[in-house]
Coordinates of C-alpha atoms and ligand atoms in Angstrom, one line a residue:
M195 CA -27.6 -15.5 78.8
K196 CA -29.0 -16.6 75.5
Q197 CA -31.3 -19.6 75.4
S198 CA -29.8 -20.6 72.0
A199 CA -26.3 -20.6 73.4
Q200 CA -27.3 -22.7 76.4
N201 CA -28.9 -25.3 74.1
W202 CA -25.4 -26.0 72.7
G203 CA -24.0 -26.7 76.1
I204 CA -21.7 -23.8 75.6
S205 CA -22.6 -20.6 77.3
V206 CA -21.0 -18.0 75.1
S207 CA -18.3 -17.3 72.6
E208 CA -15.6 -14.9 73.6
I209 CA -13.7 -13.3 70.7
R210 CA -10.0 -13.2 70.9
S211 CA -9.4 -11.3 67.7
V212 CA -10.7 -10.6 64.3
S213 CA -8.6 -9.7 61.2
A214 CA -8.9 -9.3 57.5
V215 CA -6.8 -9.2 54.4
E216 CA -7.4 -8.0 50.9
I217 CA -7.7 -10.9 48.4
L218 CA -8.9 -11.1 44.8
D219 CA -12.3 -12.4 43.5
S220 CA -13.0 -14.3 40.4
R221 CA -12.9 -11.2 38.2
G222 CA -9.5 -10.3 39.6
R223 CA -10.9 -7.5 41.7
P224 CA -10.1 -7.0 45.3
T225 CA -12.4 -8.3 48.1
L226 CA -11.9 -9.3 51.7
L227 CA -11.1 -12.5 53.6
A228 CA -11.8 -12.3 57.3
N229 CA -10.7 -14.4 60.3
C230 CA -12.4 -14.7 63.7
Q231 CA -10.6 -16.4 66.5
L232 CA -12.4 -17.3 69.7
S233 CA -10.7 -17.3 73.1
D234 CA -10.9 -21.1 73.2
G235 CA -8.9 -21.3 70.0
A236 CA -11.8 -22.0 67.5
L237 CA -11.1 -20.3 64.2
G238 CA -13.5 -19.2 61.5
R239 CA -12.5 -17.8 58.1
A240 CA -14.7 -16.5 55.3
S241 CA -14.4 -14.5 52.1
V242 CA -16.8 -11.9 50.9
P243 CA -18.3 -11.9 47.3
A244 CA -19.0 -8.8 45.2
G245 CA -21.6 -8.0 42.5
A246 CA -21.4 -6.2 39.1
S247 CA -25.1 -5.6 38.4
T248 CA -25.6 -4.3 41.9
G249 CA -28.9 -2.9 43.2
A250 CA -29.1 0.8 44.2
G251 CA -30.5 -0.3 47.6
E252 CA -27.6 -2.6 48.5
A253 CA -25.5 -1.9 51.6
L254 CA -22.3 -0.1 50.8
E255 CA -19.3 -2.1 49.8
L256 CA -16.4 0.0 50.9
R257 CA -13.8 0.6 48.2
D258 CA -10.6 2.6 48.6
G259 CA -11.3 4.9 45.6
D260 CA -7.6 5.2 44.9
P261 CA -7.2 5.3 41.1
Q262 CA -3.6 4.2 41.5
R263 CA -4.7 0.8 42.8
Y264 CA -7.1 -1.6 41.0
G265 CA -8.9 1.3 39.4
G266 CA -10.1 2.5 42.8
L267 CA -11.6 -0.9 43.8
G268 CA -9.0 -1.7 46.5
C269 CA -10.3 -3.0 49.8
L270 CA -7.5 -1.9 52.1
K271 CA -9.7 0.5 54.0
A272 CA -12.3 -2.2 54.7
A273 CA -9.5 -4.5 55.8
T274 CA -8.1 -1.8 58.1
N275 CA -11.5 -1.3 59.6
V276 CA -11.6 -4.9 60.6
N277 CA -8.0 -5.0 61.8
R278 CA -8.2 -1.8 63.8
E279 CA -11.6 -0.5 64.9
I280 CA -13.7 -3.7 64.8
N281 CA -10.9 -5.8 66.3
A282 CA -10.4 -3.2 69.1
K283 CA -14.1 -3.3 70.0
L284 CA -14.6 -7.1 69.7
S285 CA -11.5 -8.6 71.2
G286 CA -12.3 -9.9 74.7
K287 CA -16.0 -9.4 74.1
T288 CA -18.5 -12.2 74.6
F289 CA -21.5 -13.0 72.4
G290 CA -24.1 -15.7 72.9
D291 CA -25.2 -15.9 69.3
Q292 CA -25.0 -14.5 65.8
G293 CA -27.8 -12.0 66.4
E294 CA -25.9 -10.4 69.3
L295 CA -22.7 -10.1 67.3
D296 CA -24.5 -8.7 64.2
S297 CA -26.4 -6.0 66.1
Y298 CA -23.2 -5.0 67.8
L299 CA -21.5 -4.6 64.4
N300 CA -24.5 -2.5 63.2
E301 CA -24.3 -0.3 66.2
L302 CA -20.5 0.2 65.7
D303 CA -21.2 1.2 62.1
G304 CA -24.0 3.5 63.0
T305 CA -25.3 4.1 59.5
P306 CA -28.4 2.5 57.8
N307 CA -26.4 1.1 54.9
K308 CA -23.1 0.2 56.6
A309 CA -21.3 3.1 54.9
C310 CA -19.0 3.8 57.8
L311 CA -17.2 0.5 58.3
G312 CA -18.3 -1.0 55.0
A313 CA -20.7 -3.9 54.4
N314 CA -17.7 -6.0 53.1
A315 CA -15.9 -5.5 56.4
I316 CA -19.0 -6.2 58.5
L317 CA -20.1 -9.3 56.5
G318 CA -16.6 -10.8 56.6
V319 CA -16.7 -10.6 60.4
S320 CA -20.3 -11.8 60.6
L321 CA -19.4 -14.9 58.5
A322 CA -16.1 -15.6 60.1
F323 CA -17.8 -15.5 63.6
C324 CA -20.4 -18.0 62.3
R325 CA -17.8 -20.4 61.1
A326 CA -15.9 -20.0 64.4
Q327 CA -19.0 -20.8 66.4
A328 CA -19.7 -23.9 64.2
S329 CA -16.1 -25.0 64.7
Q330 CA -16.4 -24.4 68.5
R331 CA -19.4 -26.6 68.5
S332 CA -17.9 -29.2 66.3
T333 CA -20.8 -28.8 63.9
P334 CA -20.8 -28.6 60.1
L335 CA -21.5 -25.1 59.0
Y336 CA -24.9 -26.0 57.3
A337 CA -26.1 -27.7 60.6
H338 CA -25.1 -24.7 62.6
L339 CA -26.9 -22.3 60.2
A340 CA -30.0 -24.6 60.3
R341 CA -30.0 -24.5 64.0
M342 CA -29.6 -20.8 64.1
A343 CA -32.6 -20.4 61.8
G344 CA -34.7 -23.1 63.4
L345 CA -35.0 -24.9 60.1
S346 CA -34.4 -28.5 58.8
P347 CA -31.6 -28.6 56.3
R348 CA -32.2 -29.7 52.8
L349 CA -30.5 -29.5 49.5
P350 CA -31.6 -26.7 47.2
L351 CA -32.3 -27.2 43.5
P352 CA -29.6 -25.5 41.4
M353 CA -30.4 -22.9 38.8
I354 CA -27.3 -23.2 36.6
N355 CA -26.1 -20.6 34.2
L356 CA -25.9 -21.7 30.6
F357 CA -25.8 -18.4 28.6
S358 CA -24.9 -14.9 29.7
G359 CA -25.5 -11.4 28.4
G360 CA -25.9 -8.0 30.0
A361 CA -23.4 -6.6 32.5
H362 CA -21.8 -10.0 32.8
A363 CA -20.9 -10.4 29.2
G364 CA -20.2 -7.0 27.7
G365 CA -23.9 -6.3 26.9
Q366 CA -24.1 -8.2 23.6
V367 CA -27.8 -8.9 24.4
A368 CA -30.0 -7.4 27.1
I369 CA -30.8 -10.4 29.2
Q370 CA -28.1 -11.2 31.8
D371 CA -28.5 -14.9 32.4
V372 CA -30.4 -17.9 30.9
Q373 CA -30.2 -20.7 33.4
I374 CA -31.4 -24.3 33.5
V375 CA -33.2 -26.2 36.2
V376 CA -33.8 -29.9 36.3
P377 CA -36.9 -30.2 38.4
T378 CA -37.3 -33.9 37.8
A379 CA -33.9 -34.8 39.2
Q380 CA -33.8 -36.7 42.5
T381 CA -30.2 -35.8 43.3
I382 CA -27.7 -33.0 42.9
G383 CA -25.5 -35.5 41.1
R384 CA -28.1 -36.0 38.5
V385 CA -28.7 -32.3 38.1
L386 CA -25.0 -31.7 37.4
E387 CA -24.9 -34.7 35.0
V388 CA -27.8 -33.4 32.9
T389 CA -26.4 -29.8 33.0
S390 CA -23.0 -31.0 31.8
D391 CA -24.7 -32.8 28.8
I392 CA -26.6 -29.6 27.9
F393 CA -23.5 -27.4 28.4
R394 CA -21.6 -29.6 26.0
M395 CA -24.3 -29.4 23.4
A396 CA -24.6 -25.6 23.8
A397 CA -20.8 -25.3 23.3
D398 CA -21.1 -27.3 20.1
L399 CA -24.0 -25.3 18.9
I400 CA -22.0 -22.1 19.4
L401 CA -19.0 -23.5 17.6
T402 CA -21.1 -24.5 14.6
R403 CA -23.1 -21.3 14.5
Y404 CA -20.6 -18.6 15.5
G405 CA -17.3 -20.4 14.8
M406 CA -16.0 -19.9 18.3
R407 CA -15.1 -22.0 21.2
L408 CA -16.0 -21.3 24.8
L409 CA -16.3 -17.6 25.2
T410 CA -17.5 -17.2 28.7
A411 CA -18.8 -14.4 30.9
D412 CA -18.3 -13.5 34.5
E413 CA -20.1 -16.5 35.9
G414 CA -18.8 -18.9 33.4
G415 CA -21.9 -18.8 31.1
L416 CA -21.4 -19.1 27.4
A417 CA -21.5 -15.7 25.8
P418 CA -21.3 -15.7 22.0
P419 CA -22.5 -12.7 20.0
F420 CA -26.2 -13.8 20.0
E421 CA -28.3 -11.6 17.7
S422 CA -30.9 -11.0 20.4
S423 CA -32.2 -12.2 23.8
E424 CA -34.7 -14.4 22.0
V425 CA -32.0 -16.1 19.9
M426 CA -30.3 -16.8 23.2
L427 CA -33.4 -18.4 24.7
Q428 CA -34.0 -20.4 21.5
A429 CA -30.4 -21.7 21.6
A430 CA -31.0 -22.9 25.2
V431 CA -34.0 -24.9 24.1
E432 CA -32.0 -26.3 21.2
A433 CA -29.2 -27.3 23.5
I434 CA -31.6 -29.1 25.8
E435 CA -33.1 -31.0 22.9
S436 CA -29.8 -31.9 21.3
A437 CA -28.7 -33.4 24.7
G438 CA -31.8 -35.6 24.5
Y439 CA -34.0 -33.9 27.1
R440 CA -37.5 -32.5 26.8
P441 CA -37.6 -28.8 27.3
G442 CA -40.3 -27.9 29.8
E443 CA -40.6 -31.5 31.0
D444 CA -37.1 -32.7 31.9
V445 CA -35.4 -29.4 32.0
A446 CA -36.8 -25.8 32.4
L447 CA -35.3 -22.4 31.9
T448 CA -35.0 -19.5 34.3
V449 CA -33.9 -16.0 33.3
D450 CA -32.3 -13.1 35.0
V451 CA -33.4 -10.1 32.9
A452 CA -31.5 -7.7 35.2
A453 CA -33.6 -5.0 33.6
S454 CA -32.2 -2.1 35.8
Q455 CA -29.1 -2.4 33.7
F456 CA -30.9 -1.4 30.5
H457 CA -33.5 0.9 31.9
A458 CA -33.2 4.7 31.6
A459 CA -35.8 7.5 31.9
G460 CA -38.8 5.2 31.9
R461 CA -37.6 3.2 28.9
Y462 CA -36.3 -0.3 28.5
H463 CA -33.6 -0.6 25.9
M464 CA -34.3 -4.2 25.1
D465 CA -31.8 -5.3 22.4
D466 CA -32.9 -3.1 19.4
A467 CA -36.3 -2.1 20.8
E468 CA -37.2 0.8 23.1
L469 CA -40.1 -0.3 25.4
D470 CA -42.2 1.3 28.1
A471 CA -43.1 -0.7 31.2
S472 CA -46.2 -2.3 29.8
Q473 CA -44.5 -3.3 26.6
M474 CA -41.7 -4.8 28.6
V475 CA -44.3 -6.8 30.6
D476 CA -45.8 -8.0 27.3
R477 CA -42.4 -9.0 26.0
I478 CA -41.7 -11.1 29.1
A479 CA -45.1 -12.6 29.0
S480 CA -44.5 -13.6 25.4
W481 CA -41.2 -15.3 26.3
T482 CA -42.9 -17.3 29.0
H483 CA -45.4 -18.5 26.4
R484 CA -42.8 -19.4 23.8
F485 CA -40.1 -20.8 26.0
P486 CA -40.2 -23.1 29.1
I487 CA -39.4 -20.4 31.5
V488 CA -40.4 -21.0 35.2
S489 CA -38.8 -18.0 36.8
V490 CA -38.2 -14.4 35.8
E491 CA -35.7 -12.4 37.9
D492 CA -35.6 -8.6 37.8
G493 CA -37.9 -8.4 34.8
L494 CA -38.3 -4.7 35.4
D495 CA -36.2 -1.8 36.8
E496 CA -35.5 -1.8 40.6
A497 CA -37.6 1.4 41.0
D498 CA -40.5 0.4 38.7
W499 CA -42.8 -0.8 41.4
S500 CA -45.9 -0.5 39.3
G501 CA -44.3 -2.4 36.5
W502 CA -43.4 -5.2 38.9
R503 CA -47.0 -5.2 40.1
S504 CA -48.4 -5.7 36.6
L505 CA -45.8 -8.3 35.8
S506 CA -46.8 -10.2 38.9
K507 CA -50.5 -9.8 38.2
R508 CA -49.9 -11.3 34.7
L509 CA -47.6 -14.1 35.5
A510 CA -47.2 -14.8 39.2
E511 CA -49.7 -17.7 39.2
K512 CA -47.5 -19.9 37.1
T513 CA -44.1 -18.2 37.2
M514 CA -41.6 -17.2 39.9
I515 CA -41.4 -13.4 39.9
L516 CA -38.0 -13.2 41.5
G517 CA -36.7 -10.0 43.1
D518 CA -33.0 -9.3 43.2
D519 CA -32.1 -5.6 42.6
L520 CA -35.8 -4.8 43.5
L521 CA -35.4 -6.3 47.0
C522 CA -31.7 -6.2 47.8
T523 CA -32.3 -8.8 50.5
N524 CA -33.6 -5.9 52.5
P525 CA -36.5 -6.6 54.9
S526 CA -38.2 -3.2 54.4
R527 CA -38.1 -3.5 50.6
I528 CA -39.4 -7.1 50.9
Q529 CA -42.2 -5.9 53.1
R530 CA -43.2 -3.3 50.5
A531 CA -43.1 -5.9 47.8
I532 CA -45.3 -8.3 49.8
A533 CA -47.8 -5.5 50.5
M534 CA -47.9 -4.5 46.8
E535 CA -47.9 -8.1 45.5
A536 CA -45.0 -7.0 43.4
A537 CA -43.1 -10.3 43.5
N538 CA -43.5 -13.9 44.8
S539 CA -39.9 -15.0 45.3
L540 CA -36.8 -13.6 47.0
L541 CA -33.2 -13.8 45.7
L542 CA -31.2 -13.9 48.8
K543 CA -27.7 -12.4 48.6
V544 CA -26.2 -11.9 52.1
N545 CA -23.8 -9.2 51.0
Q546 CA -26.6 -7.0 49.7
I547 CA -27.6 -6.5 53.3
G548 CA -24.3 -7.2 55.1
T549 CA -25.0 -9.5 58.1
L550 CA -26.3 -13.0 58.4
T551 CA -28.9 -11.9 60.9
E552 CA -30.5 -9.4 58.6
A553 CA -30.4 -11.9 55.7
L554 CA -32.2 -14.3 58.0
A555 CA -34.9 -11.7 58.7
A556 CA -35.3 -11.2 55.0
L557 CA -35.7 -15.0 54.5
R558 CA -38.3 -15.2 57.3
L559 CA -40.3 -12.4 55.8
A560 CA -40.3 -14.0 52.4
R561 CA -41.3 -17.4 53.9
G562 CA -44.1 -15.7 55.9
A563 CA -45.6 -14.5 52.7
G564 CA -45.3 -18.0 51.1
W565 CA -42.6 -17.0 48.7
D566 CA -39.9 -19.2 47.2
V567 CA -36.3 -18.4 48.1
V568 CA -33.3 -18.6 45.8
V569 CA -30.0 -18.4 47.6
S570 CA -27.5 -16.6 45.3
A571 CA -23.8 -16.1 44.7
R572 CA -22.4 -12.9 43.2
S573 CA -20.8 -12.5 39.8
G574 CA -17.5 -11.8 41.7
E575 CA -17.0 -14.9 43.8
T576 CA -14.2 -16.6 45.7
E577 CA -13.2 -20.2 46.3
D578 CA -15.0 -20.1 49.6
D579 CA -18.0 -22.5 49.8
W580 CA -20.0 -21.1 52.7
L581 CA -22.9 -20.2 50.4
A582 CA -23.7 -23.9 49.8
D583 CA -23.9 -24.5 53.5
L584 CA -26.1 -21.4 53.8
A585 CA -28.5 -22.6 51.1
V586 CA -28.7 -26.0 52.7
G587 CA -29.0 -24.8 56.3
W588 CA -31.6 -22.2 55.5
A589 CA -33.5 -24.6 53.3
G590 CA -33.5 -22.5 50.2
D591 CA -35.7 -23.8 47.4
Y592 CA -33.0 -23.0 44.8
I593 CA -29.4 -22.1 44.7
K594 CA -28.0 -19.8 42.0
V595 CA -24.2 -20.0 41.7
G596 CA -23.4 -19.6 38.0
S597 CA -22.1 -22.0 35.5
I598 CA -20.3 -25.4 36.0
T599 CA -17.0 -24.3 34.5
Q600 CA -15.2 -22.1 37.0
S601 CA -13.8 -23.2 40.3
E602 CA -15.3 -20.3 42.3
R603 CA -18.7 -21.8 41.1
L604 CA -17.8 -25.5 41.3
T605 CA -16.6 -25.2 44.9
K606 CA -20.3 -24.6 45.8
Y607 CA -21.7 -27.3 43.6
N608 CA -19.0 -29.7 44.9
R609 CA -19.9 -28.9 48.5
L610 CA -23.5 -29.8 47.7
L611 CA -22.3 -33.1 46.1
Y612 CA -20.3 -33.7 49.3
L613 CA -23.3 -33.0 51.6
E614 CA -25.5 -35.2 49.4
Q615 CA -23.1 -38.2 49.4
M616 CA -21.4 -37.9 52.8
E617 CA -24.0 -36.3 55.0
G618 CA -27.0 -38.0 53.4
L619 CA -28.9 -34.7 52.7
T620 CA -31.6 -34.8 50.0
L621 CA -33.4 -32.4 47.8
S622 CA -36.7 -33.1 49.5
G623 CA -35.2 -32.6 53.0
Ligands
PGA977 P1 -24.3 -9.6 40.4 O1 -25.1 -10.6 39.5 O2 -23.6 -10.4 41.4 O3 -23.4 -9.0 39.4 O4 -25.3 -8.6 41.0 C1 -25.9 -11.6 40.0 C2 -27.3 -11.4 39.7 O5 -27.7 -10.4 39.1 O6 -28.1 -12.2 40.1
ZN978 ZN1 -29.9 -10.8 39.4

């Protein structure tokens, strides 16, 4: 019997059934919603997000491939895998904790990247079981997750999307996201207030300059036809100033370059320029000198390990060198990055690896190396808010959810506001 289960005063959780249905994400594309019912009646339900600028090393998201439905993106096969094979194996089976369930799911799948049952099917069940156990124990999800990880919960600082380009906005400029952080804020409430002021100013600026109202991208970021990535960064600084805040003091910027999206054959197609890796590193370094950038995500291609190493050498002392596609929340890739000193921060996306247990292993590795951790949503999200609880329960330094304008994003921010005001959680823990 598991020690962790005994600590709850509940020996084990017996699964009565698991099930899944195909639903739509915030891009109007199919994804999965999964249920897990325990034998004592406790029910957990969770929806699975989906990316667009996905890393090649991500676990496999099973899509139907039937061009007659949703352009091949249907998730009926993944839902059927939950309803038939996974349900047949899990129902009546007993698990002490999340780790036992997740390794059983991995064994059932039998492939290194969850290609057989699908990472979307497996993650849906992993998350739904987690919620069911939290409910069985009458514990808020964040507290259950904190206990599972052996961590003290605390609120993460949001990195909030202001402007978008790249794969989330039709590629009008190379950089995918320019985000703001409010490091001086004492509360999530204040972070959102400041963000809203800046967002309003940014929208006005776009109206004046480009003659258009809110033209938003996948994560709700403003996406006018900026002339270049640098113009986008400059506009962010202007919006911060017009809202009455000091760039670099009250409010800083973070960028997701998502460079894999514009890299081919050793060249970075950065807006109008064609750069090699060292020129790309120079370009990013020059941005960090000219703009108040505190974090650079995916500054180089996911396979350009030597480029990452030079970027880290150059900037890691002062700047977060944040790995998304490079690391794919995958413990072996993270280990390599730690050994090579290729990054200093982890972007944690649970669906890149496909179970909570493996995502926790990724988090622990990153923490062991002294890295910062950013818990992140996907560009295709749902109205589910489990990510906010995960970021709190696993004590993420930051949460990256997108803009403040779309409900699939706001449900996470609103959950943080709720936890701050009703559960008394704070940014400092
Ligand atoms: P994705 O984008 O969900 O489309 O991968 C988010 C990110 O790149 O951080
Ligand atoms: Zn990214």
